[in-house]
Structures are given as structure tokens and as C-alpha cells.
Short mmCIF file of C-alpha atoms in Angstrom, two decimals:
data_model
loop_
_atom_site.label_atom_id
_atom_site.label_comp_id
_atom_site.label_asym_id
_atom_site.label_seq_id
_atom_site.Cartn_x
_atom_site.Cartn_y
_atom_site.Cartn_z
CA MET P 27 19.97 -1.80 -15.72
CA ARG P 28 20.16 -1.62 -11.93
CA LEU P 29 17.17 -0.43 -9.92
CA PRO P 30 18.57 2.99 -8.84
CA LEU P 31 19.01 3.88 -12.51
CA LEU P 32 15.52 2.64 -13.30
CA ALA P 33 14.17 4.81 -10.53
CA THR P 34 15.83 7.87 -11.99
CA ALA P 35 14.46 7.13 -15.42
CA LEU P 36 10.92 6.74 -14.06
CA ALA P 37 10.85 9.71 -11.68
CA LEU P 38 8.05 12.24 -12.16
CA THR P 39 7.54 15.63 -10.59
CA LEU P 40 3.98 14.95 -9.42
CA HIS P 41 3.61 15.82 -5.76
CA ALA P 42 3.17 12.59 -3.82
CA PRO P 43 0.43 12.16 -1.23
CA ALA P 44 1.13 10.62 2.15
CA GLN P 45 2.17 7.00 2.45
CA ALA P 46 -0.49 4.47 1.53
CA TRP P 47 -1.76 2.59 4.51
CA THR P 48 0.63 3.35 7.32
CA ARG P 49 3.73 1.34 8.15
CA PRO P 50 1.61 -0.73 10.58
CA GLY P 51 -0.86 -1.33 7.75
CA HIS P 52 1.85 -2.69 5.48
CA MET P 53 2.98 -4.94 8.31
CA VAL P 54 -0.53 -6.41 8.45
CA THR P 55 -0.55 -7.22 4.71
CA ALA P 56 2.79 -8.99 5.13
CA ALA P 57 1.61 -10.88 8.23
CA ILE P 58 -1.39 -12.16 6.25
CA ALA P 59 0.88 -13.26 3.40
CA TYR P 60 3.35 -14.89 5.78
CA ASP P 61 0.67 -17.06 7.40
CA GLU P 62 -0.72 -17.99 3.98
CA LEU P 63 2.69 -19.06 2.67
CA ALA P 64 3.66 -20.87 5.85
CA ALA P 65 0.51 -22.98 5.51
CA ARG P 66 0.48 -23.71 1.79
CA ASP P 67 4.03 -23.28 0.44
CA PRO P 68 6.73 -23.21 3.14
CA LYS P 69 9.45 -23.82 0.52
CA ALA P 70 8.53 -20.59 -1.29
CA LEU P 71 8.51 -18.78 2.06
CA GLN P 72 12.02 -20.02 2.86
CA LYS P 73 13.28 -18.94 -0.56
CA LEU P 74 11.90 -15.46 -0.02
CA LEU P 75 13.37 -15.22 3.46
CA SER P 76 16.81 -16.25 2.20
CA ILE P 77 16.66 -13.46 -0.39
CA ALA P 78 15.34 -10.93 2.12
CA ALA P 79 18.27 -11.70 4.42
CA GLN P 80 20.56 -10.27 1.73
CA HIS P 81 18.83 -6.88 1.55
CA PRO P 82 21.62 -4.28 1.31
CA ASP P 83 19.97 -1.74 3.64
CA ARG P 84 20.61 -3.68 6.82
CA GLY P 85 19.69 -1.03 9.38
CA PRO P 86 15.88 -1.10 9.16
CA PHE P 87 15.87 -4.89 9.02
CA GLU P 88 18.04 -5.22 12.12
CA VAL P 89 15.76 -2.82 13.98
CA ALA P 90 12.67 -4.71 12.84
CA VAL P 91 14.02 -8.12 13.83
CA GLY P 92 15.46 -7.02 17.17
CA ARG P 93 16.23 -10.00 19.38
CA ALA P 94 13.51 -12.20 17.95
CA THR P 95 14.40 -15.77 17.01
CA GLY P 96 12.89 -18.62 15.01
CA ASP P 97 9.51 -18.13 13.38
CA GLU P 98 9.02 -14.71 14.98
CA ARG P 99 12.32 -13.48 13.53
CA ALA P 100 11.32 -14.76 10.08
CA ARG P 101 7.90 -13.08 10.27
CA ARG P 102 9.42 -9.75 11.29
CA LEU P 103 11.89 -9.96 8.40
CA PHE P 104 8.97 -10.57 6.05
CA MET P 105 7.01 -7.64 7.52
CA GLU P 106 9.97 -5.33 7.04
CA LEU P 107 10.06 -6.16 3.33
CA ALA P 108 6.58 -4.68 2.95
CA ARG P 109 7.21 -1.53 5.01
CA TRP P 110 10.85 -0.82 4.04
CA PRO P 111 9.98 1.63 1.21
CA ASP P 112 8.27 3.83 3.82
CA ASP P 113 11.17 3.48 6.24
CA VAL P 114 13.52 5.02 3.65
CA ARG P 115 11.32 7.98 2.74
CA GLY P 116 13.41 11.07 2.15
CA GLY P 117 16.59 9.04 1.65
CA ALA P 118 18.59 7.89 -1.35
CA GLN P 119 16.38 4.82 -1.91
CA ASP P 120 13.12 6.79 -1.78
CA HIS P 121 11.03 6.87 -4.97
CA PRO P 122 7.95 8.97 -4.15
CA THR P 123 6.18 8.46 -7.48
CA TRP P 124 6.15 4.69 -7.02
CA HIS P 125 3.57 4.88 -4.23
CA HIS P 126 0.57 6.20 -6.15
CA ALA P 127 -1.19 6.27 -9.51
CA LEU P 128 -3.59 9.20 -9.37
CA ARG P 129 -6.42 9.51 -11.88
CA PRO P 130 -9.02 12.29 -11.77
CA VAL P 131 -12.40 12.09 -10.13
CA ILE P 132 -14.58 15.01 -11.31
CA ASP P 133 -16.98 16.50 -8.78
CA PRO P 134 -20.30 16.63 -10.69
CA ARG P 135 -21.68 19.24 -8.28
CA SER P 136 -18.81 21.66 -8.91
CA PRO P 137 -16.64 20.66 -11.88
CA PRO P 138 -13.23 22.29 -12.34
CA PRO P 139 -12.86 25.06 -14.93
CA LYS P 140 -10.42 22.93 -16.94
CA THR P 141 -10.62 19.23 -17.74
CA PRO P 142 -7.65 17.47 -16.07
CA ALA P 143 -5.37 14.93 -17.71
CA THR P 144 -6.85 11.46 -17.64
CA ASP P 145 -3.99 9.42 -16.18
CA SER P 146 -0.81 9.85 -14.16
CA ALA P 147 -0.19 6.18 -13.35
CA GLY P 148 2.90 5.66 -15.50
CA ALA P 149 5.69 5.71 -12.91
CA ALA P 150 4.09 3.33 -10.41
CA ASN P 151 2.81 0.98 -13.10
CA GLU P 152 6.19 0.72 -14.81
CA ALA P 153 8.02 0.49 -11.50
CA PHE P 154 5.84 -2.44 -10.44
CA ALA P 155 6.48 -4.34 -13.68
CA LEU P 156 10.23 -3.66 -13.63
CA ASN P 157 10.58 -4.66 -9.98
CA VAL P 158 8.62 -7.87 -10.65
CA LYS P 159 11.06 -8.64 -13.46
CA VAL P 160 14.12 -8.20 -11.24
CA ALA P 161 12.55 -9.88 -8.18
CA SER P 162 11.64 -13.03 -10.14
CA ASP P 163 14.98 -13.39 -11.96
CA PRO P 164 17.17 -16.07 -10.29
CA LYS P 165 20.18 -14.69 -12.19
CA ALA P 166 19.83 -11.15 -10.85
CA PRO P 167 22.13 -10.06 -7.99
CA ILE P 168 20.50 -11.22 -4.79
CA SER P 169 20.69 -7.76 -3.19
CA ASP P 170 18.84 -6.28 -6.18
CA ARG P 171 16.22 -9.03 -5.87
CA ALA P 172 15.74 -8.27 -2.18
CA MET P 173 15.12 -4.57 -2.86
CA ALA P 174 12.84 -5.39 -5.78
CA ILE P 175 10.76 -7.79 -3.67
CA ALA P 176 10.34 -5.08 -1.04
CA TRP P 177 9.08 -2.65 -3.67
CA VAL P 178 6.73 -5.21 -5.24
CA PHE P 179 5.23 -5.97 -1.83
CA HIS P 180 4.88 -2.29 -0.99
CA ILE P 181 3.47 -1.08 -4.30
CA ALA P 182 0.97 -3.94 -4.30
CA GLY P 183 -0.23 -2.86 -0.87
CA ASP P 184 -0.33 0.83 -1.75
CA ILE P 185 -2.44 0.39 -4.86
CA HIS P 186 -5.25 -1.24 -2.87
CA GLN P 187 -5.87 2.08 -1.07
CA PRO P 188 -8.42 4.06 -3.17
CA LEU P 189 -6.87 7.47 -2.45
CA HIS P 190 -3.61 6.25 -3.96
CA THR P 191 -5.39 5.88 -7.28
CA ALA P 192 -7.59 8.99 -7.39
CA GLN P 193 -7.72 12.69 -6.67
CA LEU P 194 -10.70 15.02 -6.73
CA PHE P 195 -10.95 17.86 -9.24
CA SER P 196 -13.59 20.50 -8.54
CA GLY P 197 -14.14 24.23 -8.37
CA ARG P 198 -12.56 24.07 -4.92
CA PHE P 199 -9.65 21.91 -6.15
CA PRO P 200 -9.07 22.96 -9.77
CA THR P 201 -5.65 21.28 -9.86
CA GLY P 202 -6.65 18.26 -7.76
CA ASP P 203 -6.66 17.48 -4.05
CA ARG P 204 -3.62 15.15 -4.22
CA GLY P 205 -5.44 12.04 -3.18
CA GLY P 206 -7.22 13.79 -0.33
CA GLY P 207 -3.97 15.30 0.92
CA LEU P 208 -5.35 18.85 0.69
CA GLN P 209 -8.61 18.10 2.49
CA HIS P 210 -8.54 18.40 6.28
CA VAL P 211 -10.78 16.40 8.61
CA ARG P 212 -10.79 15.51 12.28
CA ASP P 213 -9.45 12.13 13.34
CA PRO P 214 -12.43 10.25 14.78
CA LYS P 215 -10.18 8.48 17.33
CA THR P 216 -7.94 11.30 18.55
CA GLY P 217 -9.88 14.43 17.64
CA GLU P 218 -6.76 15.86 16.00
CA PRO P 219 -6.85 17.43 12.52
CA ILE P 220 -5.47 15.18 9.77
CA SER P 221 -5.73 15.01 6.00
CA LEU P 222 -8.46 12.92 4.41
CA HIS P 223 -5.69 10.87 2.84
CA TRP P 224 -4.13 10.17 6.19
CA PHE P 225 -7.51 9.15 7.64
CA TRP P 226 -7.71 6.45 4.95
CA ASP P 227 -4.09 5.37 5.44
CA ASP P 228 -4.55 5.04 9.18
CA SER P 229 -7.97 3.39 9.10
CA VAL P 230 -7.01 -0.27 9.59
CA ASN P 231 -4.03 -0.49 11.95
CA ARG P 232 -2.09 2.13 13.88
CA ASP P 233 0.06 0.02 16.17
CA GLY P 234 3.54 -0.69 14.77
CA GLU P 235 4.35 -3.48 17.22
CA PRO P 236 4.83 -6.81 15.37
CA GLU P 237 2.61 -8.67 17.82
CA GLN P 238 -0.24 -6.25 17.21
CA ALA P 239 0.20 -6.47 13.43
CA LEU P 240 -0.02 -10.26 13.64
CA ALA P 241 -3.10 -10.12 15.87
CA ARG P 242 -4.77 -7.66 13.50
CA ALA P 243 -3.90 -9.83 10.50
CA ARG P 244 -5.49 -12.89 12.08
CA ASP P 245 -8.56 -10.92 13.11
CA LEU P 246 -9.02 -9.69 9.53
CA THR P 247 -8.52 -13.08 7.90
CA THR P 248 -11.05 -14.59 10.32
CA ARG P 249 -13.64 -11.97 9.41
CA TYR P 250 -12.69 -11.78 5.73
CA PRO P 251 -11.57 -15.27 4.67
CA ARG P 252 -10.00 -15.82 1.29
CA ALA P 253 -13.23 -17.38 -0.02
CA SER P 254 -15.08 -14.08 0.53
CA PHE P 255 -13.12 -12.38 -2.25
CA PRO P 256 -14.37 -13.33 -5.72
CA GLU P 257 -11.60 -11.13 -7.13
CA LEU P 258 -9.10 -13.84 -6.22
CA GLY P 259 -10.75 -16.28 -8.60
CA HIS P 260 -9.61 -14.45 -11.72
CA SER P 261 -6.27 -12.92 -10.81
CA PRO P 262 -4.18 -11.55 -13.71
CA ALA P 263 -0.51 -12.39 -14.21
CA VAL P 264 1.62 -10.70 -11.56
CA ALA P 265 3.60 -8.51 -13.97
CA THR P 266 0.39 -7.01 -15.40
CA ALA P 267 -1.75 -7.02 -12.26
CA PHE P 268 -1.10 -3.42 -11.29
CA SER P 269 -3.63 -1.89 -13.69
CA ALA P 270 -6.39 -4.28 -12.67
CA TRP P 271 -5.87 -3.67 -8.96
CA ALA P 272 -5.57 0.08 -9.44
CA GLY P 273 -8.83 -0.01 -11.38
CA GLU P 274 -10.61 -1.71 -8.48
CA SER P 275 -9.42 0.98 -6.08
CA TYR P 276 -10.23 3.82 -8.45
CA ARG P 277 -13.80 2.62 -8.88
CA LEU P 278 -14.25 2.96 -5.11
CA ALA P 279 -12.91 6.50 -4.90
CA GLY P 280 -15.85 8.42 -6.34
CA PRO P 281 -18.77 6.61 -4.67
CA LEU P 282 -17.00 6.05 -1.34
CA ALA P 283 -13.99 8.27 -0.65
CA TYR P 284 -15.48 11.36 -2.32
CA ARG P 285 -19.15 10.67 -1.73
CA ALA P 286 -21.67 13.43 -1.05
CA ASP P 287 -21.63 13.28 2.76
CA LEU P 288 -17.87 13.92 2.98
CA VAL P 289 -17.12 17.16 4.82
CA SER P 290 -13.66 18.73 5.01
CA ALA P 291 -11.82 22.04 5.34
CA ASP P 292 -8.99 23.70 3.45
CA SER P 293 -6.95 24.21 6.63
CA ALA P 294 -6.22 22.09 9.68
CA ASP P 295 -7.59 24.63 12.16
CA LYS P 296 -11.04 24.36 10.57
CA ALA P 297 -11.11 20.58 10.20
CA PRO P 298 -14.63 19.20 10.83
CA ASP P 299 -15.73 15.89 12.27
CA LEU P 300 -16.45 13.21 9.68
CA PRO P 301 -20.01 11.82 9.61
CA GLY P 302 -20.32 8.56 11.53
CA ALA P 303 -21.69 6.70 8.51
CA TYR P 304 -18.73 7.81 6.41
CA VAL P 305 -16.24 6.61 9.05
CA ALA P 306 -17.98 3.24 9.39
CA ASP P 307 -18.21 2.61 5.66
CA VAL P 308 -14.62 3.66 4.96
CA THR P 309 -13.31 1.52 7.81
CA ALA P 310 -15.15 -1.57 6.58
CA GLN P 311 -14.04 -1.13 2.98
CA ALA P 312 -10.45 -0.29 3.97
CA GLU P 313 -10.31 -3.49 6.03
CA ARG P 314 -11.46 -5.51 3.03
CA ARG P 315 -9.00 -3.83 0.67
CA LEU P 316 -6.04 -4.34 3.01
CA THR P 317 -6.97 -7.97 3.64
CA LEU P 318 -7.31 -8.61 -0.09
CA ALA P 319 -3.87 -7.05 -0.57
CA GLY P 320 -2.47 -9.50 1.98
CA TYR P 321 -3.88 -12.52 0.14
CA ARG P 322 -2.57 -11.19 -3.14
CA LEU P 323 0.82 -10.61 -1.54
CA ALA P 324 1.02 -14.32 -0.80
CA ASP P 325 0.21 -15.12 -4.44
CA ILE P 326 2.80 -12.60 -5.65
CA ALA P 327 5.44 -13.98 -3.29
CA GLN P 328 4.94 -17.49 -4.62
CA ALA P 329 5.23 -16.31 -8.20
CA LEU P 330 8.43 -14.34 -7.56
CA VAL P 331 10.39 -17.44 -6.53
CA ALA P 332 8.71 -19.97 -8.81
CA ALA P 333 11.78 -20.15 -11.09
CA ASP P 334 14.33 -20.55 -8.25
#
């Protein structure tokens, strides 16, 4: 079955929160993975790039590459794989339910009147596994493999963001806050009102220029080297990794994203400033999660072309 048909079969009606990390954030995960592969498995990197070059949605890739040549052109192509699913939001290739896997976090101080369902992760989990299957199949049409690789990269990045795995249920949000999408706070950098979800998405990198994404990637890998992540020592098989990674993010949501010192409003015009300690702790943890996603992206990429 081709991927567009799979997408239709998996589609759910759950309202999707904003994109996980921002497009610049996804570019950073890909830049980390690119450097990792270039250093340890350049053959796998070249295989992936040859597949990516056959992606059927040429427009975003041409824009991303621009006039770059050589290694810079290759890196930009690789970055576009990770951000492409956000570039096509609202279009025919958009699959909103593939970006998140929301499970409930119950506010113990003000529980909701009705116990929510325990899990809504099905679409993203199944989409990840199905895209891994297509992406790693040397006999699949190369254009299908290119799209599948883009989705694998993107979903893997998304699921490392805690508010793409959890939503708060409380007396204030009896039907859930949509991964923080219904809570309004003030951006600590611009002073503008934004959703809590968007604050998390935007917390690591905001600059969409490729050079800035690369610089940010190298800054993060210097401060958070691969050896600092014990999680990488017991990685599950790629096809079944989604649940494990989602579980890591979910376990951060209650004690960090929805912790007691969080303040927010129900409307943008009343958005309050976030406490400084909350901003600092979220930023540090978001940096670690995004960097870990980049290392895992390199491992995924290797596995996807192992049979080629």
C-alpha cells in the first residue's frame, strides 16, 4: 500500500497541537545527525542523500538547497528531510495526527470531572512503524522511500518534545489542553503572547538559516556529547523505538512542563510572564531532548539504509 493510502487509513480527528520543535529545531536535529554520519559512516550518508534527491515534492528541497554546492548542498538537503513535513502543513501531504501522541496528565490539585482516555498515540506510533518499513525497503519505489525517510526523521524529532506526548486534564481543562496549546504565556524573549506549546517548540532554535542551524547543532553537541546520554546505550530496534522515546518525553511532562510554578492564561491578552526558574529548566531540558533526538536520528538513518 502506498503512503498516501496509509495516511488516510491512519487519520484521526484529534485536534493537533502546534508543530513540535519549530522548523529551525528540526534542522538542528538533522545537522547533528549529518555530522555524526559524515564522521562514522559516510557510505550510509551518501545512500541517504541519493534517496533524498528523488523526493517527489521538489519545491521545498530546491528552496532549501538554493545555490549551495558540495558538502553544504548535501547538508541542506539532509536538513530539509527533517523539516519537510512541517513545510507541507495544510497541503495534500500533510498528516496532522502523525506529529503527536498525547496521553493524559491529571492535575492532582484540580482533577477533571471525568477520567480521560488513557492513550491517543495510535496514529503516530503506527505511522512511524509503517514509514520505517517503507524507508528501509530497497525494493520500494525510491520516491516513496524519500517521503518515508522524511517522515521517520520528523516523527522521531517530534516525539522527543514532551508536550507532543502529553496534555493536561484538570477542572480548568476538562477535555485537555491539547499539549499546552490552550494555555497562553508570554514569550520570555519577545514579550509577545504565545501558547505554552509554542514556547516549548521554540525553546532551542528560532533561526531558520542553515548556517545558524549548523552552529547551534555544534554548540549543543559540544555541551551535550553523545557519551552524556545513557539512553543511547540501550536503544530499542528502530521500528519499535517510538513507544520508548514517547515514554521518556511523557515522564517529563508532569514534573517539568506542567509543574506547580507554571502560570498561564486562557486568552492571549491575559498571558502572564513565565517564572525565570521555569524558563531556565525547560530550556535546559529541551536542549538535551533535541540533542538526543539528533544522535538518534543518525542511528535511525544508518539503520534505514543497512540493507541497500
